[in-house]
CSV table of C-alpha atoms and ligand atoms in Angstrom, one decimal:
chain,number,residue,atom,x,y,z
E,269,UNK,CA,170.7,77.8,108.3
E,270,UNK,CA,171.6,75.9,111.5
E,271,UNK,CA,170.2,72.4,112.3
E,272,UNK,CA,167.7,73.7,115.0
E,273,UNK,CA,166.4,76.2,112.7
E,274,UNK,CA,166.0,73.7,109.9
E,275,UNK,CA,164.3,71.2,112.3
E,276,UNK,CA,161.9,73.8,113.5
E,277,UNK,CA,161.0,74.7,109.9
E,278,UNK,CA,160.4,71.1,108.9
E,279,UNK,CA,158.0,70.7,112.0
E,280,UNK,CA,156.1,74.0,111.1
E,281,UNK,CA,155.3,73.0,107.6
E,282,UNK,CA,153.8,69.7,106.1
E,283,UNK,CA,156.1,67.4,104.2
E,284,UNK,CA,156.5,68.8,100.7
E,285,UNK,CA,156.1,65.4,99.1
E,286,UNK,CA,152.8,64.4,100.7
E,287,UNK,CA,149.7,64.3,98.5
E,288,UNK,CA,146.8,66.3,99.8
E,289,UNK,CA,144.3,63.8,98.7
E,290,UNK,CA,145.5,60.3,99.5
E,291,UNK,CA,147.8,61.8,102.3
E,292,UNK,CA,150.5,59.5,101.2
E,293,UNK,CA,154.3,60.3,100.6
E,294,UNK,CA,154.5,60.7,96.9
E,295,UNK,CA,155.8,62.9,94.0
E,296,UNK,CA,153.4,65.9,94.0
E,297,UNK,CA,152.8,68.6,91.4
E,298,UNK,CA,152.2,72.3,92.1
E,299,UNK,CA,148.5,71.4,92.7
E,300,UNK,CA,149.5,69.2,95.8
E,301,UNK,CA,148.4,66.1,94.1
E,302,UNK,CA,150.1,62.8,93.0
E,303,UNK,CA,149.5,61.6,89.5
E,304,UNK,CA,147.1,58.9,90.6
E,305,UNK,CA,144.8,61.3,92.6
E,306,UNK,CA,144.9,63.9,89.8
E,307,UNK,CA,143.2,61.3,87.5
E,308,UNK,CA,140.7,60.4,90.4
E,309,UNK,CA,139.4,64.0,90.9
E,310,UNK,CA,136.6,65.1,88.5
E,311,UNK,CA,135.7,68.5,87.7
E,312,UNK,CA,132.2,69.7,88.4
E,313,UNK,CA,130.6,70.8,85.1
E,314,UNK,CA,128.3,73.9,85.7
E,315,UNK,CA,126.3,72.8,88.6
E,316,UNK,CA,122.7,74.2,88.8
E,317,UNK,CA,122.5,76.9,91.5
E,318,UNK,CA,120.2,76.1,94.4
E,319,UNK,CA,117.0,78.0,94.8
E,320,UNK,CA,117.4,81.8,95.4
E,321,UNK,CA,120.9,82.0,94.0
E,322,UNK,CA,122.0,83.7,90.7
E,323,UNK,CA,124.8,81.5,90.1
E,324,UNK,CA,127.0,78.7,91.4
E,325,UNK,CA,130.5,77.5,90.6
E,326,UNK,CA,132.2,74.4,92.1
E,327,UNK,CA,135.6,73.3,91.0
E,328,UNK,CA,135.2,69.6,91.7
E,329,UNK,CA,132.7,66.8,91.9
E,330,UNK,CA,132.4,65.4,95.3
E,331,UNK,CA,133.7,62.0,96.0
E,332,UNK,CA,134.6,59.7,98.9
E,333,UNK,CA,138.3,60.7,98.7
E,334,UNK,CA,137.3,64.4,99.0
E,335,UNK,CA,135.3,63.5,102.1
E,336,UNK,CA,138.4,62.5,103.9
E,337,UNK,CA,140.1,65.6,102.7
E,338,UNK,CA,137.3,67.8,104.2
E,339,UNK,CA,137.3,65.7,107.4
E,340,UNK,CA,141.0,66.6,107.9
E,341,UNK,CA,140.6,70.1,107.0
E,342,UNK,CA,137.5,70.7,109.2
E,343,UNK,CA,137.5,68.2,112.0
E,344,UNK,CA,141.3,67.4,112.4
E,345,UNK,CA,142.0,71.3,112.0
E,346,UNK,CA,144.4,70.9,109.2
E,347,UNK,CA,144.5,74.5,108.2
E,348,UNK,CA,147.4,73.7,105.8
E,349,UNK,CA,144.8,72.3,103.5
E,350,UNK,CA,143.5,75.9,102.8
E,351,UNK,CA,145.5,76.9,99.8
E,352,UNK,CA,145.1,73.3,98.1
E,353,UNK,CA,141.3,73.5,98.5
E,354,UNK,CA,141.1,77.2,97.6
E,355,UNK,CA,142.8,76.6,94.2
E,356,UNK,CA,139.4,74.9,93.0
E,357,UNK,CA,137.3,78.0,93.7
E,358,UNK,CA,136.8,80.2,90.8
E,359,UNK,CA,134.8,83.5,90.3
E,360,UNK,CA,133.4,84.3,86.8
E,361,UNK,CA,134.2,87.7,85.7
E,362,UNK,CA,130.6,88.4,84.6
E,363,UNK,CA,129.3,88.2,88.2
E,364,UNK,CA,130.9,91.6,88.9
E,365,UNK,CA,130.6,90.9,92.6
E,366,UNK,CA,131.7,93.5,95.1
E,367,UNK,CA,132.0,91.5,98.4
E,368,UNK,CA,132.8,87.9,99.5
E,369,UNK,CA,130.7,86.5,102.5
E,370,UNK,CA,132.0,83.2,104.0
E,371,UNK,CA,129.1,81.0,105.0
E,372,UNK,CA,128.9,81.6,108.7
E,373,UNK,CA,129.2,79.1,111.5
E,374,UNK,CA,127.1,79.7,114.7
E,375,UNK,CA,129.5,81.1,117.3
E,376,UNK,CA,129.1,77.9,119.4
E,377,UNK,CA,130.4,75.8,116.7
E,378,UNK,CA,133.1,78.3,115.9
E,379,UNK,CA,134.2,78.1,119.5
E,380,UNK,CA,134.5,74.3,119.4
E,381,UNK,CA,136.2,74.2,116.1
E,382,UNK,CA,138.3,77.4,116.6
E,383,UNK,CA,138.0,78.5,112.9
E,384,UNK,CA,135.4,78.7,110.2
E,385,UNK,CA,136.8,76.8,107.2
E,386,UNK,CA,134.9,79.1,104.7
E,387,UNK,CA,136.6,82.1,106.1
E,388,UNK,CA,140.0,80.6,105.5
E,389,UNK,CA,139.0,79.8,102.0
E,390,UNK,CA,137.6,83.3,101.5
E,391,UNK,CA,141.0,84.8,102.6
E,392,UNK,CA,142.7,83.1,99.6
E,393,UNK,CA,140.0,83.9,97.1
E,394,UNK,CA,140.0,87.6,98.3
E,395,UNK,CA,143.8,87.9,97.7
E,396,UNK,CA,143.5,86.1,94.3
E,397,UNK,CA,140.7,88.1,92.9
E,398,UNK,CA,141.1,91.4,94.9
E,399,UNK,CA,137.4,91.2,96.1
E,400,UNK,CA,137.1,92.3,99.9
E,401,UNK,CA,135.6,90.0,102.5
E,402,UNK,CA,132.8,91.2,104.8
E,403,UNK,CA,131.8,88.5,107.1
E,404,UNK,CA,129.8,90.8,109.3
E,405,UNK,CA,127.0,90.9,106.6
E,406,UNK,CA,125.7,87.5,107.5
E,407,UNK,CA,125.4,85.8,110.9
E,408,UNK,CA,124.0,82.4,111.8
E,409,UNK,CA,121.5,83.2,114.6
E,410,UNK,CA,121.2,79.6,115.9
E,411,UNK,CA,123.2,76.4,115.8
E,412,UNK,CA,121.8,73.8,113.5
E,413,UNK,CA,122.3,70.0,113.6
E,414,UNK,CA,123.5,67.9,110.7
E,415,UNK,CA,120.2,66.8,109.2
E,416,UNK,CA,119.9,63.6,107.2
E,417,UNK,CA,116.9,64.2,105.2
E,418,UNK,CA,116.6,67.2,102.9
E,419,UNK,CA,113.1,68.1,104.2
E,420,UNK,CA,114.2,68.2,108.0
E,421,UNK,CA,117.3,70.0,106.9
E,422,UNK,CA,115.3,72.8,105.2
E,423,UNK,CA,113.0,73.1,108.2
E,424,UNK,CA,115.9,73.2,110.6
E,425,UNK,CA,117.6,76.0,108.7
E,426,UNK,CA,114.6,78.2,108.2
E,427,UNK,CA,115.4,81.6,109.6
E,428,UNK,CA,118.8,80.4,110.9
E,429,UNK,CA,120.7,83.4,109.2
E,430,UNK,CA,120.3,87.2,109.5
E,431,UNK,CA,121.8,89.6,107.1
E,432,UNK,CA,122.9,93.2,107.8
E,433,UNK,CA,121.2,96.2,106.0
E,434,UNK,CA,124.6,97.0,104.4
E,435,UNK,CA,123.6,94.4,101.9
E,436,UNK,CA,121.3,96.8,100.1
E,437,UNK,CA,122.0,96.8,96.3
E,438,UNK,CA,125.2,94.8,96.6
E,439,UNK,CA,126.3,91.8,94.6
E,440,UNK,CA,127.6,89.2,96.9
E,441,UNK,CA,129.4,85.9,96.6
E,442,UNK,CA,128.9,83.3,99.3
E,443,UNK,CA,132.0,81.1,99.8
E,444,UNK,CA,131.7,77.6,101.2
E,445,UNK,CA,133.6,74.3,101.0
E,446,UNK,CA,131.0,71.8,99.9
E,447,UNK,CA,127.5,72.1,98.3
E,448,UNK,CA,125.4,69.0,99.1
E,449,UNK,CA,121.6,69.7,99.0
E,450,UNK,CA,122.2,73.4,98.7
E,451,UNK,CA,119.8,74.2,101.6
E,452,UNK,CA,122.3,76.2,103.5
E,453,UNK,CA,123.2,78.4,100.5
E,454,UNK,CA,119.6,78.9,99.8
E,455,UNK,CA,118.8,80.1,103.2
E,456,UNK,CA,121.9,82.4,103.2
E,457,UNK,CA,120.7,83.9,99.9
E,458,UNK,CA,117.2,84.3,101.3
E,459,UNK,CA,118.4,86.2,104.3
E,460,UNK,CA,120.8,88.5,102.1
E,461,UNK,CA,118.1,89.3,99.6
E,462,UNK,CA,115.6,90.1,102.3
E,463,UNK,CA,118.1,92.6,103.5
E,464,UNK,CA,118.2,94.1,100.0
E,465,UNK,CA,121.1,92.3,98.2
E,466,UNK,CA,120.9,92.7,94.4
E,467,UNK,CA,122.5,89.5,93.4
E,468,UNK,CA,123.7,86.5,95.4
E,469,UNK,CA,126.2,83.9,94.0
E,470,UNK,CA,128.1,81.0,95.5
E,471,UNK,CA,131.6,79.8,94.8
E,472,UNK,CA,132.6,76.5,96.3
E,473,UNK,CA,135.3,73.8,96.2
E,474,UNK,CA,133.1,70.9,95.6
E,475,UNK,CA,129.6,70.0,94.7
E,476,UNK,CA,127.8,66.6,95.1
E,477,UNK,CA,125.4,65.3,92.4
E,478,UNK,CA,122.0,66.7,93.4
Q,922,LIG,ZN1,147.5,61.1,96.0
């Protein structure tokens, strides 16, 4: 490999010894973490599914360190975080789900952000489990502001999603990065079930204590 090619390659991919969590140069394992950060991360133990969902899995318990990770992934457009975060999403076999649906962004936000982080995560989950993605099944019909209070949030999201009739009789898994109040997932499930979905589950990277 010539020097120019080598240089181009090193610019295209992130440094191999940078920990995804603390973002510091360090010796990292296959999971992308340094030893210290691996001890920091806590696994989420069977979180209760939000209203309207038939099941929920989340690999990690939300913490401040993860907040910075999601900021880099979503706001700083660090797409290279996708495989690192996707490794924490797991799908139980007993769900027997047929379709993955990424939690949709409104097109206006998608336009500003250029990509939907949940779709990127879905691509990895899809190739790992062999479950197809069908993002056309669910659309966000209006943009929603970040709401501080759960009550306002629920109100703001009411009717914000619309599902396609092809949902009829299907078992669907919603994919998202973080579950906080669970309101978004509940509203997605409500729209999917209204369109005839048989079961709606959600698989996420992290979950905050609710
Ligand atoms: Zn670290």
